[in-house]
Coordinates of C-alpha atoms in Angstrom, one line a residue:
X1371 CA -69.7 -72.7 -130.9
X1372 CA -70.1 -69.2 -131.8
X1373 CA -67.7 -67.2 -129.6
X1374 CA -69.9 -64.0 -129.5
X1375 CA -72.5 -63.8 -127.1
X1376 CA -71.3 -67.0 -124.7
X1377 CA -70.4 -67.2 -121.5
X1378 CA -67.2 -67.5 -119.9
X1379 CA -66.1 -68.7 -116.3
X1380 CA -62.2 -68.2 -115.8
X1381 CA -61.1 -69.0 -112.3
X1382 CA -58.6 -67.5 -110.5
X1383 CA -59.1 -64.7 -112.8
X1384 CA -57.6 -61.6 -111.1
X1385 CA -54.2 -61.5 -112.4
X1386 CA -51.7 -63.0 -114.2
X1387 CA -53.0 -66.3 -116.8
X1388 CA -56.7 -65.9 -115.5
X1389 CA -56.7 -62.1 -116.0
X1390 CA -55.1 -62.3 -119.9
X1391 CA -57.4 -65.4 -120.4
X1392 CA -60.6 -63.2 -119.2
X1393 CA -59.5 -60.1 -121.1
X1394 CA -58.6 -62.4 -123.7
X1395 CA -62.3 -64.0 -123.9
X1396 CA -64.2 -60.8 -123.6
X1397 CA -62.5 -59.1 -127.0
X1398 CA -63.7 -62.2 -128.8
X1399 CA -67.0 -61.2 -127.6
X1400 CA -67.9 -63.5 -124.6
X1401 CA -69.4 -62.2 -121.0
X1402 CA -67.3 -63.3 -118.2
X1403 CA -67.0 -64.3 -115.0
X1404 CA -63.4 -64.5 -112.9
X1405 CA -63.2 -65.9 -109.5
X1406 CA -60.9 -64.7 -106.9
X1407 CA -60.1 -65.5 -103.3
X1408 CA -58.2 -62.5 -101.7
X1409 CA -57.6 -59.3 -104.0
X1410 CA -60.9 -57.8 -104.0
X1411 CA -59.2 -54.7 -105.4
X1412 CA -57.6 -56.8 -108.5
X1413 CA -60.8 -58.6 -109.4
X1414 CA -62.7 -55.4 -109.6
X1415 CA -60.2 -54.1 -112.0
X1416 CA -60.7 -57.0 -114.3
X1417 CA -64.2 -56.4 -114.5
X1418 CA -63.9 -52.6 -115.3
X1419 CA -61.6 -53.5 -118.4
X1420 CA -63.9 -56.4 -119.3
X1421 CA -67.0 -53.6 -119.2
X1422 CA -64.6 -51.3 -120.8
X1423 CA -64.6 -53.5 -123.9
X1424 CA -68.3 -53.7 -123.9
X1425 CA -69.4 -57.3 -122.4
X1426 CA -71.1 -57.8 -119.5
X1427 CA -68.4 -58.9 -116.2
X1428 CA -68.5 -60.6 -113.1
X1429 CA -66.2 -61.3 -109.9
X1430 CA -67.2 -64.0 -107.9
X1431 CA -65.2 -64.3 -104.3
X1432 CA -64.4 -68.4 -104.4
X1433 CA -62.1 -70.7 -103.0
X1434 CA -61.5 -73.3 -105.4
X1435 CA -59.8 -75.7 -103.0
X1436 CA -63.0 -75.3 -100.7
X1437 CA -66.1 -78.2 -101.2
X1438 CA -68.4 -75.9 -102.0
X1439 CA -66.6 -72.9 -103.8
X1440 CA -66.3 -74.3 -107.5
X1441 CA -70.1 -75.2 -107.7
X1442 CA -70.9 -71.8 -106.1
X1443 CA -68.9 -69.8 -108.5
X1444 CA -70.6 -71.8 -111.6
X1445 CA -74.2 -71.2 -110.1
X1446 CA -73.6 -67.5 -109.7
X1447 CA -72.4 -67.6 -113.2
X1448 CA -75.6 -68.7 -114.2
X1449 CA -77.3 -67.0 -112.4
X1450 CA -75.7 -63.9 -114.0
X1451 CA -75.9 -64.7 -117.3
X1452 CA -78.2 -66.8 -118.2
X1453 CA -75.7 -69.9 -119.3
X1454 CA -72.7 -71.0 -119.2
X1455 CA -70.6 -72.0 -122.2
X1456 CA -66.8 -71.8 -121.5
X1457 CA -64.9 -73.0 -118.1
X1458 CA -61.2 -71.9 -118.1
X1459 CA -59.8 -74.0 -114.7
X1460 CA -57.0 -71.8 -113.8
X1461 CA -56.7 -71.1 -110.4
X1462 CA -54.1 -73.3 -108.8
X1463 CA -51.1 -72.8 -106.6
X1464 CA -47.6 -74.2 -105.8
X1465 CA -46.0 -75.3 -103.4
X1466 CA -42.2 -76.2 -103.5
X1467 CA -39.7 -77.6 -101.8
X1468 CA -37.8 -81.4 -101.0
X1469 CA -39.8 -84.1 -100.6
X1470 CA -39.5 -84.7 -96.8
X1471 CA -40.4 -80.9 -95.8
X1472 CA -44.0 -81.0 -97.4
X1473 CA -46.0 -81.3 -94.4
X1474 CA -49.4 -83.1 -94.9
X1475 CA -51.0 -79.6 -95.2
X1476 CA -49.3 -78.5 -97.9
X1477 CA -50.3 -81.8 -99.6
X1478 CA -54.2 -81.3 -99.1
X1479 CA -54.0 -77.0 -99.9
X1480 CA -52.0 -78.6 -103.5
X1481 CA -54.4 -81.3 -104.4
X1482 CA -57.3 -79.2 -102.8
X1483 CA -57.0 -76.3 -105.0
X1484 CA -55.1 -78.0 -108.2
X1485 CA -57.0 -81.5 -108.7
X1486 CA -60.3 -81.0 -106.6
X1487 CA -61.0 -77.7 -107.4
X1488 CA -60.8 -78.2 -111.3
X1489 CA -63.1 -81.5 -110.9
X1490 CA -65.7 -79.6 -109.1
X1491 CA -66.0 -76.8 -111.1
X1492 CA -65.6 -79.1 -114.2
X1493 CA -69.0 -81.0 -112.7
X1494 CA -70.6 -78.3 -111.9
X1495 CA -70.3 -76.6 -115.0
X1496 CA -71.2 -79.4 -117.0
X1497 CA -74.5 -79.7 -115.4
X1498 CA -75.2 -76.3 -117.1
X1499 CA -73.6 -76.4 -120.3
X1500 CA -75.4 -77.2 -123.9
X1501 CA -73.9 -78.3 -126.9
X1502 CA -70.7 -76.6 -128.3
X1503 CA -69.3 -75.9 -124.3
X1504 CA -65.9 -75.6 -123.6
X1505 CA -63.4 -77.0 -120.5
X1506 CA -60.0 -75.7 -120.9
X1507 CA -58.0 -76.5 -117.6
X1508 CA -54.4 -74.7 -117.3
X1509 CA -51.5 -77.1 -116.2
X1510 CA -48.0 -77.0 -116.3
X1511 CA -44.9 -77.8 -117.8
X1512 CA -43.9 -79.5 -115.5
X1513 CA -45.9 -82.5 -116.1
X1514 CA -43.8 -83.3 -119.0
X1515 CA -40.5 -82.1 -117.7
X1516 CA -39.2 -81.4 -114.3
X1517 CA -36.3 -79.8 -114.7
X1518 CA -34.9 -80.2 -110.9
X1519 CA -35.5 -81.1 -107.4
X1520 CA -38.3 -79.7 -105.2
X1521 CA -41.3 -80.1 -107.6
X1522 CA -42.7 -83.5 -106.5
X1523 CA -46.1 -82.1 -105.4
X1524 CA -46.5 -79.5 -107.8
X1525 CA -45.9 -82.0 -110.9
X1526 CA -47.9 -84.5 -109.3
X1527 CA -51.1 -82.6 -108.9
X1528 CA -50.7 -81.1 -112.6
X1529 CA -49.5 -84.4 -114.0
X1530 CA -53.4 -85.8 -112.7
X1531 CA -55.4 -82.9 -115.2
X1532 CA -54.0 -85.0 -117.8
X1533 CA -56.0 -88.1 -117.0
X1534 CA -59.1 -85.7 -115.9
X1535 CA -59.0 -83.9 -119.1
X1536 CA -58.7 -87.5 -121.4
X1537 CA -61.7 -88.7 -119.0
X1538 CA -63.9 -85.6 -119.6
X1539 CA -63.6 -85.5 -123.5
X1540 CA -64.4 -89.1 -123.7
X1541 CA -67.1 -89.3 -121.1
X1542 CA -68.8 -85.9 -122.6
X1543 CA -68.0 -85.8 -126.5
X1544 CA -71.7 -87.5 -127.2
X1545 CA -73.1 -84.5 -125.5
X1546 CA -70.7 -82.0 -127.7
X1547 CA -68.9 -80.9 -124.8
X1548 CA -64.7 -80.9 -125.3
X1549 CA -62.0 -80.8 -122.9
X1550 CA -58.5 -79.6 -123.8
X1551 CA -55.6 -79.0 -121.4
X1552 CA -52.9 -75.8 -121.8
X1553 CA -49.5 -76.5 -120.4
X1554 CA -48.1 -73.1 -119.8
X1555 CA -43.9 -72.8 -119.7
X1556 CA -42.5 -69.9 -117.5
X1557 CA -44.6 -67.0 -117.7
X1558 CA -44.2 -63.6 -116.5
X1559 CA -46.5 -63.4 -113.7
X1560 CA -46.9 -61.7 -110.6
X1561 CA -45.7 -65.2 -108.6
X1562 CA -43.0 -66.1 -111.3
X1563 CA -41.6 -62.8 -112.7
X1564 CA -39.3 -62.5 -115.5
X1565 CA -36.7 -60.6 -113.6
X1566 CA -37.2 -62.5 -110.6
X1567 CA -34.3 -64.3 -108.8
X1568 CA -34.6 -67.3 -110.6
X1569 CA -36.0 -66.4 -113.5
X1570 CA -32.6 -67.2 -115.7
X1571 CA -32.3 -70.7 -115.3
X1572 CA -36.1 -71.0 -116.2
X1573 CA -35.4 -68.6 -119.1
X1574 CA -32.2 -70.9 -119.8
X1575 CA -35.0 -74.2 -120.2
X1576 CA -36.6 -73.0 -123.4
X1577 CA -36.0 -73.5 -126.6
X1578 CA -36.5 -69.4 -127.1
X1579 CA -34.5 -68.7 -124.2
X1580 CA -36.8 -66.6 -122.4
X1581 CA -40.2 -66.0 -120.4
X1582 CA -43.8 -66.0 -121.6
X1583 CA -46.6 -63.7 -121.6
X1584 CA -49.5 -63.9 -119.8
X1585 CA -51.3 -62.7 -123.1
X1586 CA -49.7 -65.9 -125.4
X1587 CA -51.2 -68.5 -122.9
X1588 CA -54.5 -66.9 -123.5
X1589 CA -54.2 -67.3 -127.2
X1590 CA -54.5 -70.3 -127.0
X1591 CA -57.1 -71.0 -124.6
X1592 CA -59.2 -68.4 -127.1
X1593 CA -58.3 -70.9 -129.9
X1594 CA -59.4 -73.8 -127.6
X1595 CA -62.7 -72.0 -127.0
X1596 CA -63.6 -70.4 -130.4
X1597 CA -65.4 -72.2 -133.4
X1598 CA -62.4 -73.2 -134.7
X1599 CA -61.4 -75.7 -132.3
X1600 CA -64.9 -77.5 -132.6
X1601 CA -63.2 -80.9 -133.4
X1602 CA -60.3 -80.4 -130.2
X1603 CA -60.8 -82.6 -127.7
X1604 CA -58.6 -84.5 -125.3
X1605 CA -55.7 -82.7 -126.4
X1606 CA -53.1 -81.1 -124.5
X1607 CA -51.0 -78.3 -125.8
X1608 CA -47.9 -76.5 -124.7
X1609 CA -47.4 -73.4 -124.7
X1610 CA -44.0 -73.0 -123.4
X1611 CA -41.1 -71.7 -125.9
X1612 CA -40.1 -75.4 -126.1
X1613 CA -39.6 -76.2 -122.6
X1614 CA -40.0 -79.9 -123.5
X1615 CA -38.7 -80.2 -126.8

């Protein structure tokens, strides 16, 4: 797939992973479309640097642990655009704590958003896609190391985008469609800073003894996505400073 000229749907694109990922996608020459849920303010400032590089932008106000969000956002993608080439599943959220004190609400906002979401958009999106699309789903460290207590549902809901992704690659390769998960270490981020109150141990888990940037995660979704990767599928790869070395 030629990179320039495709279309792009990153969700949860208004900061941190999904905003380098968007930013990231448009300088190879892709249009784009972010979803957000909240920060009107922070989506429309995405868009304005996406248009400041020249491609065509979109926000898209979507909840991606909602039944209907994740095949909304893809339509009005399409609707957009034209087509729909790449799907970056981002959004997601955490929820931490002991075992016992997740309450059956937190369960279904985790596996809503985390596990659901990325399905739905995933099916939607394939619906629209030709030869030569991308799925690139975002999941965690954590699925391949927890490093203490109070990750249970977190790791679980990450861990399942590793059976998801296997399933897609195989079930859609005859159609030229891959699917490639990114396991991101800790990443300076609005929820997780780098200077934040437990950002040393997490520093003190990689190999390189510190925090990511948002911008090195979206290397290597761009890789995922460009023409190079045309023979990626399946795969997962971490980008974590050797977290789980």
């Amino acid at each position: 797939m030629n990179s320039v000229n495709s279309v792009a749907l990153v969700t949860g694109g208004s900061r941190g992973i999904g905003a380098a990922t968007a930013l990231r996608l448009a300088r190879d020459g892709m249009d784009v479309a972010i979803t957000y849920t909240r920060d009107a303010e922070a989506a429309a400032g995405v868009v304005g640097k996406i248009e400041a590089l020249g491609r065509r932008a979109l926000s898209v106000r979507s909840d991606a642990g909602s039944p209907d969000g994740p095949g909304t956002a893809v339509e009005e993608t399409v609707r957009a655009f034209g087509r729909l080439d790449v799907v970056v599943n981002n959004a997601g959220v955490g929820v931490l704590g002991p075992v016992e004190s997740l309450a059956p609400a937190d369960v279904d906002r985790v596996l809503d958003i985390n596990v659901r979401g990325v399905f739905l958009t995933s099916r939607a999106a394939v619906g629209r896609m030709a030869r030569g699309g991308r799925i690139i789903t975002i999941g965690s460290c954590m699925t391949q190391r927890v490093p203490g207590p109070g990750g249970t549902l977190y790791a679980m809901s990450k861990a399942s985008l590793t059976g998801l992704t296997k399933a897609l690659a195989r079930e859609l390769g005859e159609r030229g469609i891959t699917a490639n998960l990114v396991h991101p270490g800790p990443v300076d981020t609005d929820m997780n800073p780098a200077d934040g109150p437990h950002a040393g141990p997490q520093a003190a888990t990689t190999a390189l003894g510190r925090f990511g940037a948002p911008d090195e995660v979206a290397s290597m979704v761009s890789f995922l996505a460009g023409p190079d990767a045309a023979y990626v599928t399946g795969g997962e790869f971490s980008v974590d400073g050797g977290y789980a070395a």
